[in-house]
PDB file of C-alpha atoms in Angstrom:
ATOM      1  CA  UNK Y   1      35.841-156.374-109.045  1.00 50.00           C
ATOM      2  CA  UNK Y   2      34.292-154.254-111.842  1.00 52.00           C
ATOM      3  CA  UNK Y   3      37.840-154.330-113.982  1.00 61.00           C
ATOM      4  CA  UNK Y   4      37.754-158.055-113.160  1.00 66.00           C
ATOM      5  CA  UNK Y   5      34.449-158.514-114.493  1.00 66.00           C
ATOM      6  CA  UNK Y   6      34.549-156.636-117.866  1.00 72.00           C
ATOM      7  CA  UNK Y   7      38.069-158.308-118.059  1.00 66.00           C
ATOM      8  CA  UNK Y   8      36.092-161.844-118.109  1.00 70.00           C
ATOM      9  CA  UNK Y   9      32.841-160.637-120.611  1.00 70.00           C
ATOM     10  CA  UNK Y  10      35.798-159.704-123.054  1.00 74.00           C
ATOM     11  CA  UNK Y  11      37.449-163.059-122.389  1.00 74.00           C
ATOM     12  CA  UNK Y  12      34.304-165.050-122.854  1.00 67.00           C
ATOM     13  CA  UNK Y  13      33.296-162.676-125.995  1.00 72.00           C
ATOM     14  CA  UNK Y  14      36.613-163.514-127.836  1.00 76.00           C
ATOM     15  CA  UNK Y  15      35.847-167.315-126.896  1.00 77.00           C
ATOM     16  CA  UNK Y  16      32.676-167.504-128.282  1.00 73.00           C
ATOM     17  CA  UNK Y  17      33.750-165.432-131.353  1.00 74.00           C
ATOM     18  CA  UNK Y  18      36.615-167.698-132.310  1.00 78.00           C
ATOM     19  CA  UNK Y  19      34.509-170.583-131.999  1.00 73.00           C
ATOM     20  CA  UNK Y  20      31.861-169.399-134.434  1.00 72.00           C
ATOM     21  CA  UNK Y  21      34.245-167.931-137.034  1.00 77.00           C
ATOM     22  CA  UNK Y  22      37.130-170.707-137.060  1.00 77.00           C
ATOM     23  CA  UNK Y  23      36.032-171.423-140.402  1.00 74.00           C
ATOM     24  CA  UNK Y  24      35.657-168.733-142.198  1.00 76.00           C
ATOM     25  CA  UNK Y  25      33.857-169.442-145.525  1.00 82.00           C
ATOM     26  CA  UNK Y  26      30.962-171.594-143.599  1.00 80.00           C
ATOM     27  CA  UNK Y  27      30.481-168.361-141.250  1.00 81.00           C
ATOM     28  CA  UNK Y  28      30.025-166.177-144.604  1.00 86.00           C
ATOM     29  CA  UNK Y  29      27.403-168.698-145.817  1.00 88.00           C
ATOM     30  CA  UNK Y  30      25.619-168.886-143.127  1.00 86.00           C
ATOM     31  CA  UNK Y  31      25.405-165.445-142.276  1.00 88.00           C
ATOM     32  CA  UNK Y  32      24.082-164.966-145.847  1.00 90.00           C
ATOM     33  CA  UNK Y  33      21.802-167.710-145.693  1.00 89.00           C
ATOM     34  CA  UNK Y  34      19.955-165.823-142.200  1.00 88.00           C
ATOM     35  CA  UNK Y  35      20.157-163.006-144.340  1.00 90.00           C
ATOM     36  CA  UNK Y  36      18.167-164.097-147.269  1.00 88.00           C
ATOM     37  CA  UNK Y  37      16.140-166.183-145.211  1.00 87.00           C
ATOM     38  CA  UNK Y  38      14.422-162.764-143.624  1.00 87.00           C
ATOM     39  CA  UNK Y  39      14.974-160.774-146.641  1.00 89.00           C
ATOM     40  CA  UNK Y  40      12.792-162.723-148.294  1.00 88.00           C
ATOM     41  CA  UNK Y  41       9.646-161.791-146.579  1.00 84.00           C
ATOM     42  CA  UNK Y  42      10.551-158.394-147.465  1.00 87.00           C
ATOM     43  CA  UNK Y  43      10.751-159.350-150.836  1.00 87.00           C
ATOM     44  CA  UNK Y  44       7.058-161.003-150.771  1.00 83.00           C
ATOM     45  CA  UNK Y  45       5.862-157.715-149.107  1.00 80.00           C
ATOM     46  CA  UNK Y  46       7.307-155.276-152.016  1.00 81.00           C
ATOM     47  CA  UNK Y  47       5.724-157.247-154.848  1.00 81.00           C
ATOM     48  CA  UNK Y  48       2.440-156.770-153.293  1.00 76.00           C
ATOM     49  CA  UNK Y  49       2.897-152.996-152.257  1.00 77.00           C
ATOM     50  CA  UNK Y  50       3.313-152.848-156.252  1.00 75.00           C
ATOM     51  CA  UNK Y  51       0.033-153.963-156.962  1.00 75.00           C
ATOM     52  CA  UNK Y  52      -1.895-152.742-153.760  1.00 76.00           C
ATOM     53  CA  UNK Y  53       0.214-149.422-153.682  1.00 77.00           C
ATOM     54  CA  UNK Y  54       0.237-149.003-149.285  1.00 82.00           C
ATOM     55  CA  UNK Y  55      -1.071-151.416-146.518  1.00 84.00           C
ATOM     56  CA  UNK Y  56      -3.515-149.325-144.238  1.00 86.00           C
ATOM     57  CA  UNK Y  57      -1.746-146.219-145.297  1.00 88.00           C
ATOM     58  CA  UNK Y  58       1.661-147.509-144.992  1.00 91.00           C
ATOM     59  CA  UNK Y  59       3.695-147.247-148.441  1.00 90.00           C
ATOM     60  CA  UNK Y  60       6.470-149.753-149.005  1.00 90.00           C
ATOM     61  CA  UNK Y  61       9.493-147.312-147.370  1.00 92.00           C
ATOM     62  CA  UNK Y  62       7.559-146.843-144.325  1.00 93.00           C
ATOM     63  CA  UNK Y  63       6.867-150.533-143.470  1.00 92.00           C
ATOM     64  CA  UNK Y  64      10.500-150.873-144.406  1.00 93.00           C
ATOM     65  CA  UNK Y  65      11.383-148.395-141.710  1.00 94.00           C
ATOM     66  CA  UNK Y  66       8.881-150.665-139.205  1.00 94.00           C
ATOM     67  CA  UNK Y  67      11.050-153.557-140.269  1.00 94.00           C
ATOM     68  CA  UNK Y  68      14.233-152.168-139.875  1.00 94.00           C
ATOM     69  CA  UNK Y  69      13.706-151.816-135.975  1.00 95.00           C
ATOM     70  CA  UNK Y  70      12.728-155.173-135.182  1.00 94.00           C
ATOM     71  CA  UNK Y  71      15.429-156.334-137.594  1.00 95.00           C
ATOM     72  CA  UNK Y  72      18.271-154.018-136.160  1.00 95.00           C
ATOM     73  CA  UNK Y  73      16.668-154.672-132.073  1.00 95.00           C
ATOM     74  CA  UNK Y  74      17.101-158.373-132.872  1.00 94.00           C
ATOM     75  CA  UNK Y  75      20.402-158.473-134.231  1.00 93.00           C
ATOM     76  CA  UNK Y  76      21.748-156.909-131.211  1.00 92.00           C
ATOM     77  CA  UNK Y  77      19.766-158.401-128.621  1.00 91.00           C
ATOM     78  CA  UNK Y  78      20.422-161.969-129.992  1.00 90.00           C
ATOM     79  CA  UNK Y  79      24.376-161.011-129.070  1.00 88.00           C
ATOM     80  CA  UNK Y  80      23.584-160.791-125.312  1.00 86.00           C
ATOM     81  CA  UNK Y  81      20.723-162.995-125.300  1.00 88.00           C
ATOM     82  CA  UNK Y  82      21.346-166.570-126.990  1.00 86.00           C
ATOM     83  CA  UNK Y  83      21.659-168.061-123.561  1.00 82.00           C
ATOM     84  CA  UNK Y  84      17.942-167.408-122.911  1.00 85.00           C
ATOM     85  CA  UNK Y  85      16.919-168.173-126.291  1.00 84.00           C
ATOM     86  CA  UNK Y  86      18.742-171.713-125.595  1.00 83.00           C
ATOM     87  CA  UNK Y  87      17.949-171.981-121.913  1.00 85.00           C
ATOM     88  CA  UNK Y  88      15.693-175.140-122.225  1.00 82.00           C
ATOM     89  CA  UNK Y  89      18.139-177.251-124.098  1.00 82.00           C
ATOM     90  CA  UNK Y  90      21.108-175.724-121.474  1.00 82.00           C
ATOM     91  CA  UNK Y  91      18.852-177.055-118.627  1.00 82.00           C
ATOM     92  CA  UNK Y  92      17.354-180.652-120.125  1.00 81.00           C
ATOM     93  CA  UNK Y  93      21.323-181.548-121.135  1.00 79.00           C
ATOM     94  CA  UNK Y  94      22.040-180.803-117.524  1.00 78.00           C
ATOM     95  CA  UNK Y  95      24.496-177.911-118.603  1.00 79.00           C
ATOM     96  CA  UNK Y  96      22.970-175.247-116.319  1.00 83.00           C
ATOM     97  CA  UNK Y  97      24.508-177.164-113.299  1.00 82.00           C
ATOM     98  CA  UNK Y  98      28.045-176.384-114.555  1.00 81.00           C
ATOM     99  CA  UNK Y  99      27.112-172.934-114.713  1.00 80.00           C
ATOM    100  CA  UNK Y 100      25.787-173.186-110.544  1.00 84.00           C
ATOM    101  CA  UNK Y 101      29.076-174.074-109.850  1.00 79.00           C
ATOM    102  CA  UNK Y 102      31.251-171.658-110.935  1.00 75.00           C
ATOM    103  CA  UNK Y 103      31.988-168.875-108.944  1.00 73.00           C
ATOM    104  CA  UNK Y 104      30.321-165.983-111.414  1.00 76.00           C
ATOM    105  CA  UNK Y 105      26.467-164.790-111.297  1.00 80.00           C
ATOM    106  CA  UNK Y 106      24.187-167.255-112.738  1.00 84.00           C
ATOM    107  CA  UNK Y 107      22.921-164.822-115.520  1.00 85.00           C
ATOM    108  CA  UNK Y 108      25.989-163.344-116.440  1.00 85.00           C
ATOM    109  CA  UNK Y 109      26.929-166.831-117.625  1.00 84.00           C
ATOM    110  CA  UNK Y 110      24.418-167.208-119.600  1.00 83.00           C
ATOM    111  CA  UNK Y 111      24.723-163.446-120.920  1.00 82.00           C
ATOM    112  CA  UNK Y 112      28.144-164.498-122.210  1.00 81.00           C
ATOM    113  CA  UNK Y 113      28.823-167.952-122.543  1.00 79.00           C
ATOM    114  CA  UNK Y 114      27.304-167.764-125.909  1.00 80.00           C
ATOM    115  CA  UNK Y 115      26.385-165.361-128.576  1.00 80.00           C
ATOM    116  CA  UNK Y 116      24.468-166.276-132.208  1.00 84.00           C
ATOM    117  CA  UNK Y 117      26.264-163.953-134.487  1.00 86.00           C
ATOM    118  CA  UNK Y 118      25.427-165.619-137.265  1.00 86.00           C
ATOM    119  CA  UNK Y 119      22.094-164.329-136.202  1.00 87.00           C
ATOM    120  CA  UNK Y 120      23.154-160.800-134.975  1.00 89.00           C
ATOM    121  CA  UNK Y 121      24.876-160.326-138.097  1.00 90.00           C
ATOM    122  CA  UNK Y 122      22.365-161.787-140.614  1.00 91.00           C
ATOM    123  CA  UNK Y 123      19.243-159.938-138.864  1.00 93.00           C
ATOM    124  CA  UNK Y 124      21.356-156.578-138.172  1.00 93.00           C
ATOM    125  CA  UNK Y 125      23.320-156.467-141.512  1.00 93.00           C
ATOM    126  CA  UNK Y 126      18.963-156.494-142.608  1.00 94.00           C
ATOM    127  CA  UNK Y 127      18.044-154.102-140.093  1.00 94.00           C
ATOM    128  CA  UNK Y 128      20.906-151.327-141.348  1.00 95.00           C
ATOM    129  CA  UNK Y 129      20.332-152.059-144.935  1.00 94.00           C
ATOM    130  CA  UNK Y 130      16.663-151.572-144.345  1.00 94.00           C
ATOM    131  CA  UNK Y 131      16.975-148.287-142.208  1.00 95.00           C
ATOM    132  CA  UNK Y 132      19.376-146.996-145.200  1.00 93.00           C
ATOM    133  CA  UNK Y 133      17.032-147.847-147.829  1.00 92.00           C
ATOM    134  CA  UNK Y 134      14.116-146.094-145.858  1.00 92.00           C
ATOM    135  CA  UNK Y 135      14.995-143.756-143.468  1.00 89.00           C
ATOM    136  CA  UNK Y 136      15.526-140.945-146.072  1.00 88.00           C
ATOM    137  CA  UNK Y 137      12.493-141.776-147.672  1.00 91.00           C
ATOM    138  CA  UNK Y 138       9.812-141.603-144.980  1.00 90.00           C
ATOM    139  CA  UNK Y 139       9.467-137.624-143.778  1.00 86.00           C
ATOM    140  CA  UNK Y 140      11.993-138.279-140.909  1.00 89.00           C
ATOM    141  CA  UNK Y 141      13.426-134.872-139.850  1.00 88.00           C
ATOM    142  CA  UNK Y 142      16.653-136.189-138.434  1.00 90.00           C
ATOM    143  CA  UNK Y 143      18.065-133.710-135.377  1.00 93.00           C
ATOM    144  CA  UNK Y 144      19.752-134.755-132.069  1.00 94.00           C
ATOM    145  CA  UNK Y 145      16.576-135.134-130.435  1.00 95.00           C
ATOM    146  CA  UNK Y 146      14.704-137.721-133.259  1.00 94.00           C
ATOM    147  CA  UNK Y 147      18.643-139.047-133.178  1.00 95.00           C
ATOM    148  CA  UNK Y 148      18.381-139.806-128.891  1.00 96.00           C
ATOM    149  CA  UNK Y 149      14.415-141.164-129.171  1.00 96.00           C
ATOM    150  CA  UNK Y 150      15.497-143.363-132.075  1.00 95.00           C
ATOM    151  CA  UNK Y 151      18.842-144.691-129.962  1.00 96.00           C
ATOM    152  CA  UNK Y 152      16.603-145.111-126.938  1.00 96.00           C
ATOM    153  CA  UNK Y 153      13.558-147.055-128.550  1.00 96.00           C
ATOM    154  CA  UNK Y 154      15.976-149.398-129.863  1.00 96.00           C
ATOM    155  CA  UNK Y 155      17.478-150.101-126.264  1.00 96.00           C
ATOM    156  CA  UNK Y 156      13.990-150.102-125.227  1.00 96.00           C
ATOM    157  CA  UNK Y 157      13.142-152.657-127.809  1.00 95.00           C
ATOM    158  CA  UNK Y 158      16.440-154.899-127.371  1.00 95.00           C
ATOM    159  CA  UNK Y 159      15.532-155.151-123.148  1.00 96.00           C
ATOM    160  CA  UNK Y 160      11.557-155.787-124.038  1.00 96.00           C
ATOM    161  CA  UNK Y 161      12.924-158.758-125.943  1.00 94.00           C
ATOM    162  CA  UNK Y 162      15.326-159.594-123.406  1.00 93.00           C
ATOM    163  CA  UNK Y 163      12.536-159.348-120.614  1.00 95.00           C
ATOM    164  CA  UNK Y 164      10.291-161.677-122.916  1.00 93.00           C
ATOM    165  CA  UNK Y 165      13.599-164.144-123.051  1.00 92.00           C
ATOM    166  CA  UNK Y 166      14.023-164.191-119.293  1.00 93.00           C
ATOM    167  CA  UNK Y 167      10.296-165.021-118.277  1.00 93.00           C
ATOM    168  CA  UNK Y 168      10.178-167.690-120.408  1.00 91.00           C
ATOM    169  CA  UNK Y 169      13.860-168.821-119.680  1.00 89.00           C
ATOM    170  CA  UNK Y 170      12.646-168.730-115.934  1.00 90.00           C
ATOM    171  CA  UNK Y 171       9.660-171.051-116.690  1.00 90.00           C
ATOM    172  CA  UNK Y 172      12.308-173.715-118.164  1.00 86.00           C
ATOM    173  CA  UNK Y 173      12.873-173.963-114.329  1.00 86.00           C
ATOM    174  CA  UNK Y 174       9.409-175.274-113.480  1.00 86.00           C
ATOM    175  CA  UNK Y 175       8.110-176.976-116.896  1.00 82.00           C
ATOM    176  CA  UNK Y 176      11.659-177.819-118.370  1.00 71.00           C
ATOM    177  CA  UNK Y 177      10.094-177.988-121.802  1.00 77.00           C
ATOM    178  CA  UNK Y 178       8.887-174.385-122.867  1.00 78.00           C
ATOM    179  CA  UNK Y 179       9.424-174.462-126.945  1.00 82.00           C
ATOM    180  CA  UNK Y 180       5.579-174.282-127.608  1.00 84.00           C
ATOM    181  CA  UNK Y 181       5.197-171.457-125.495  1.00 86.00           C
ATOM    182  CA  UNK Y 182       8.329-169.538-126.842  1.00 86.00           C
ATOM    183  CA  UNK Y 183       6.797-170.176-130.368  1.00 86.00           C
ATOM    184  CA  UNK Y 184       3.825-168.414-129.342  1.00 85.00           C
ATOM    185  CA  UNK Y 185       4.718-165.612-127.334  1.00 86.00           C
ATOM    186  CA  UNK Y 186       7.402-164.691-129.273  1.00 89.00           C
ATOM    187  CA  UNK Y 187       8.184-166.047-132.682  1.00 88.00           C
ATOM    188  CA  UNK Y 188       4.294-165.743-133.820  1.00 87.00           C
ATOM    189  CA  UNK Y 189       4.252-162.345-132.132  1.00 89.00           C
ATOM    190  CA  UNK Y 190       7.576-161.382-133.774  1.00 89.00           C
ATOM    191  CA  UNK Y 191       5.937-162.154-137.171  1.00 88.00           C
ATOM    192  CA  UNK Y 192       2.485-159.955-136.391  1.00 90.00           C
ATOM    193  CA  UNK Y 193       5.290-156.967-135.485  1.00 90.00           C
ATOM    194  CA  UNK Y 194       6.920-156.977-139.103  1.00 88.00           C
ATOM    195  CA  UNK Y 195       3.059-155.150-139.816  1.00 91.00           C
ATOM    196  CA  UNK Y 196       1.168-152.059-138.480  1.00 93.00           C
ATOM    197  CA  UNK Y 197      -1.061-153.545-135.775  1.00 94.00           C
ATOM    198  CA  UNK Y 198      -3.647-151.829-136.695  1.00 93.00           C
ATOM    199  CA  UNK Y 199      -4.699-153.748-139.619  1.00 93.00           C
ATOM    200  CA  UNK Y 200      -5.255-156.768-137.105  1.00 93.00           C
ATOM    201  CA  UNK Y 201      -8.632-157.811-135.209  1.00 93.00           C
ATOM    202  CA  UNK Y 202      -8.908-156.480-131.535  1.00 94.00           C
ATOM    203  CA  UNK Y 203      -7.653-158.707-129.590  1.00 94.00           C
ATOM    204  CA  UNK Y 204      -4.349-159.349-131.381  1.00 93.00           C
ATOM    205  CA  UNK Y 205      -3.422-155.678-131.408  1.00 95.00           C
ATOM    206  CA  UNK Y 206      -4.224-155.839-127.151  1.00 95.00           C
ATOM    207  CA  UNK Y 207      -2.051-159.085-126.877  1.00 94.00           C
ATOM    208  CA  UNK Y 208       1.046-156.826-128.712  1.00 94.00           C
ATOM    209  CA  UNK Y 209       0.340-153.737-126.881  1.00 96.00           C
ATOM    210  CA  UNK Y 210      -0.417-155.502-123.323  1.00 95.00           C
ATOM    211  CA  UNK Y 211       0.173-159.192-122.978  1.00 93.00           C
ATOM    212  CA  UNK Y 212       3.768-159.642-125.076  1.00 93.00           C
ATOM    213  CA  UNK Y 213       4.300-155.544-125.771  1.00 94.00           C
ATOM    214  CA  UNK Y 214       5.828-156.261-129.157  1.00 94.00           C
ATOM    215  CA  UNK Y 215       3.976-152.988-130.295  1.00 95.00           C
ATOM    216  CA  UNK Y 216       6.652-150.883-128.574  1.00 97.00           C
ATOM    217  CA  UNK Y 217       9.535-152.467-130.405  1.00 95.00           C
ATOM    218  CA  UNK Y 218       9.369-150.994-133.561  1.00 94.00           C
ATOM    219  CA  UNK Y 219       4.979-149.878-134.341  1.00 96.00           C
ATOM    220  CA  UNK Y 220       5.071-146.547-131.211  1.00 97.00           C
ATOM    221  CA  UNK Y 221       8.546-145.613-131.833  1.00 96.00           C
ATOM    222  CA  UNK Y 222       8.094-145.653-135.836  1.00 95.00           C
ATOM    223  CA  UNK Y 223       4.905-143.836-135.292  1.00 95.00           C
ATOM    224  CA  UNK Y 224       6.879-141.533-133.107  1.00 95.00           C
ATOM    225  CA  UNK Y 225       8.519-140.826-136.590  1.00 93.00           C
ATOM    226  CA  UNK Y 226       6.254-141.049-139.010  1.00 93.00           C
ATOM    227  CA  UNK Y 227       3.023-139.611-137.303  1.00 91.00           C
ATOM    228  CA  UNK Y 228       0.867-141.870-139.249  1.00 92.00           C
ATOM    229  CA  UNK Y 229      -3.523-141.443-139.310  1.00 92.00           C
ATOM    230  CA  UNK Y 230      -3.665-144.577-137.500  1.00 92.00           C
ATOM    231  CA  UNK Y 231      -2.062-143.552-134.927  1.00 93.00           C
ATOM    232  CA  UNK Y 232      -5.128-141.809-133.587  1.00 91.00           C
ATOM    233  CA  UNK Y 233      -6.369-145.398-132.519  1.00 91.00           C
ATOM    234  CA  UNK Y 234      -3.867-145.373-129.446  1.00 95.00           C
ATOM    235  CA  UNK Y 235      -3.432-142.882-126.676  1.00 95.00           C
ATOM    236  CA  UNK Y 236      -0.241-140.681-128.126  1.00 95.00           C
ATOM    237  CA  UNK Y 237       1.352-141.407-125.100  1.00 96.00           C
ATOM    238  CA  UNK Y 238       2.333-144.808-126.270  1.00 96.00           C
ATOM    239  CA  UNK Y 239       4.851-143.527-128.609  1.00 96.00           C
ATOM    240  CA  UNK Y 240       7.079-142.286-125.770  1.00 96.00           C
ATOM    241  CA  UNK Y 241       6.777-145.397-124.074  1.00 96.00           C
ATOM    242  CA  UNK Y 242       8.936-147.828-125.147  1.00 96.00           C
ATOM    243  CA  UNK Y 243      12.197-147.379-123.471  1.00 95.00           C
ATOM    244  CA  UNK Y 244      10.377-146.983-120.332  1.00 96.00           C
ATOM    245  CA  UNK Y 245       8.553-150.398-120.832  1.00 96.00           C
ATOM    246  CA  UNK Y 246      11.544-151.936-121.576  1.00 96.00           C
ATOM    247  CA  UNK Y 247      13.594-150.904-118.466  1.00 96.00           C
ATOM    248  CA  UNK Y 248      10.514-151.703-116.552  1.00 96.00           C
ATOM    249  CA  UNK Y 249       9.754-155.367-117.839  1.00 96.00           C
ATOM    250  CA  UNK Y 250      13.101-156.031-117.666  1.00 95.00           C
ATOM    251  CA  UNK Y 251      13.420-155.541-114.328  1.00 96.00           C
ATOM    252  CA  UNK Y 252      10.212-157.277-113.693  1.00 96.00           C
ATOM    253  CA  UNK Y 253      11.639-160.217-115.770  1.00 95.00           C
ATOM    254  CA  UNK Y 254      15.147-160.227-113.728  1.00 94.00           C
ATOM    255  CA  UNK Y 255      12.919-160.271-110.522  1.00 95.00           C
ATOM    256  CA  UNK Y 256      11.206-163.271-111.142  1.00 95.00           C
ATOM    257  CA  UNK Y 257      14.328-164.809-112.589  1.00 93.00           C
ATOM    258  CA  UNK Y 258      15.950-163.908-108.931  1.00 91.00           C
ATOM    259  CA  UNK Y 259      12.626-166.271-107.439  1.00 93.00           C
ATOM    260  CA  UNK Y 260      12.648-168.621-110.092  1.00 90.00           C
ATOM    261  CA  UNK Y 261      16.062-169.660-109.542  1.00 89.00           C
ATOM    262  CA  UNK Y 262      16.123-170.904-106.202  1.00 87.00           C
ATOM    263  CA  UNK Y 263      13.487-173.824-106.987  1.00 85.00           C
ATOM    264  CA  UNK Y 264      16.103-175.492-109.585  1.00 83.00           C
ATOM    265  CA  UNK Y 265      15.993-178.908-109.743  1.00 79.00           C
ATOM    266  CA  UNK Y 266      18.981-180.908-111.621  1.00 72.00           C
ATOM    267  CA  UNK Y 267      17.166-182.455-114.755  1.00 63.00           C
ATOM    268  CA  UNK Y 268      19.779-185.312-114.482  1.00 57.00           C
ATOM    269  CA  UNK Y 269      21.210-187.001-117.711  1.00 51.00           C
TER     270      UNK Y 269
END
């Protein structure tokens, strides 16, 4: 069953691959257009690091280095997790009931029927030329065990992500129409996390540590790293957190997923 399993992720992997690279010039593009799309709010932040020299202490290589994680965590999470992303379209076209009856779990589906790697490419490609422009720049003793944190905050960031996907996937279920809320929870929170938190008010910096923990994505682990003074504003237990969180949330996520699921109506057409 296992063999038969990984045997169909691969199938539907290939699938989904061939259908988004058939033509190949219009995939370069467009990869390349995701690519400069993001970079360019890199840009903006360079020219001003010329003028204003750091940002709350930060110098231009080590908010690179905070970029770089939520770059590189996207890019691979967007792989496994466009289904979510797209869940409330899948369920107002009425495609979700196509998934209900085949005879494969209802999230695996999802998991694999799709992937956005113009996405995954664009942000990643971003995320690994911004870790290679910074990383040797920051302080950053490399050694096997900086190497393991580094490998596990990013799989703690790519499931905290994942876990923020699912909830609000599973709320497609009851409201059908959750774009607003996605735009909030995560887009405008994704866009807070390309800064150190603390340079925001109070109650922004508890809605990314607490309410949608975008903090632990890339801010703890890169502090983790680069033992910055602000750090002293959050218990130094935080910055051992994040793959912990992620499992965690996740499997709070998947949970509610599990209860959501059984209360799915048919939108219709």
């Amino acid at each position: 069953m296992k063999n038969d399993t990984l045997h169909l992720a691969g199938v539907y992997t290939r699938t989904v691959m061939k259908s988004w690279f058939q033509y190949n010039v219009d995939a370069v593009l467009r990869v390349l257009a995701v690519f400069l799309r993001e970079a360019t709010g890199i840009v903006v932040i360079y020219f001003t690091l010329l003028k204003f020299d750091t940002l709350n202490g930060w110098n231009i290589y080590e908010l690179l280095f905070l970029y770089s994680l939520l770059f590189l965590t996207y890019g691979i999470f967007i792989v496994f997790f466009t289904g979510l992303r797209d869940f409330g379209k899948t369920v107002r076209d009425g495609g979700f009931d196509r998934f209900i009856l085949r005879p494969r779990g209802l999230l695996f589906q999802l998991i694999f029927s799709n992937a956005d790697w113009f996405a995954a490419i664009g942000h990643g490609g971003l995320g690994i030329v911004l870790f290679v422009v910074s990383a040797g720049n920051v302080g950053i003793r490399w050694n096997p065990r900086t190497v393991i944190y580094y490998l596990a905050a990013v799989a703690g960031g790519i499931l905290i992500q994942g876990a923020i996907f699912l909830f609000l996937a599973s709320l497609n279920i009851y409201l059908l129409e959750t774009d607003s809320l996605k735009s909030l929870l995560y887009w405008n929170m994704r866009r807070f996390a390309g800064y150190p938190i603390s340079i925001f008010h109070k109650a922004i910096q508890f809605c990314m540590i607490y309410v949608v923990p975008f903090a632990f994505v890339n801010y703890f682990p890169a502090q983790y790293l680069l033992r910055k003074e602000d750090m002293a504003g959050y218990p130094a237990v935080y910055m051992y957190l994040t793959p912990a969180i992620g499992v965690c949330l996740y499997l709070a996520a998947y949970g509610f997923w599990r209860y959501s699921i059984r209360f799915y109506k048919s939108s219709g057409n």
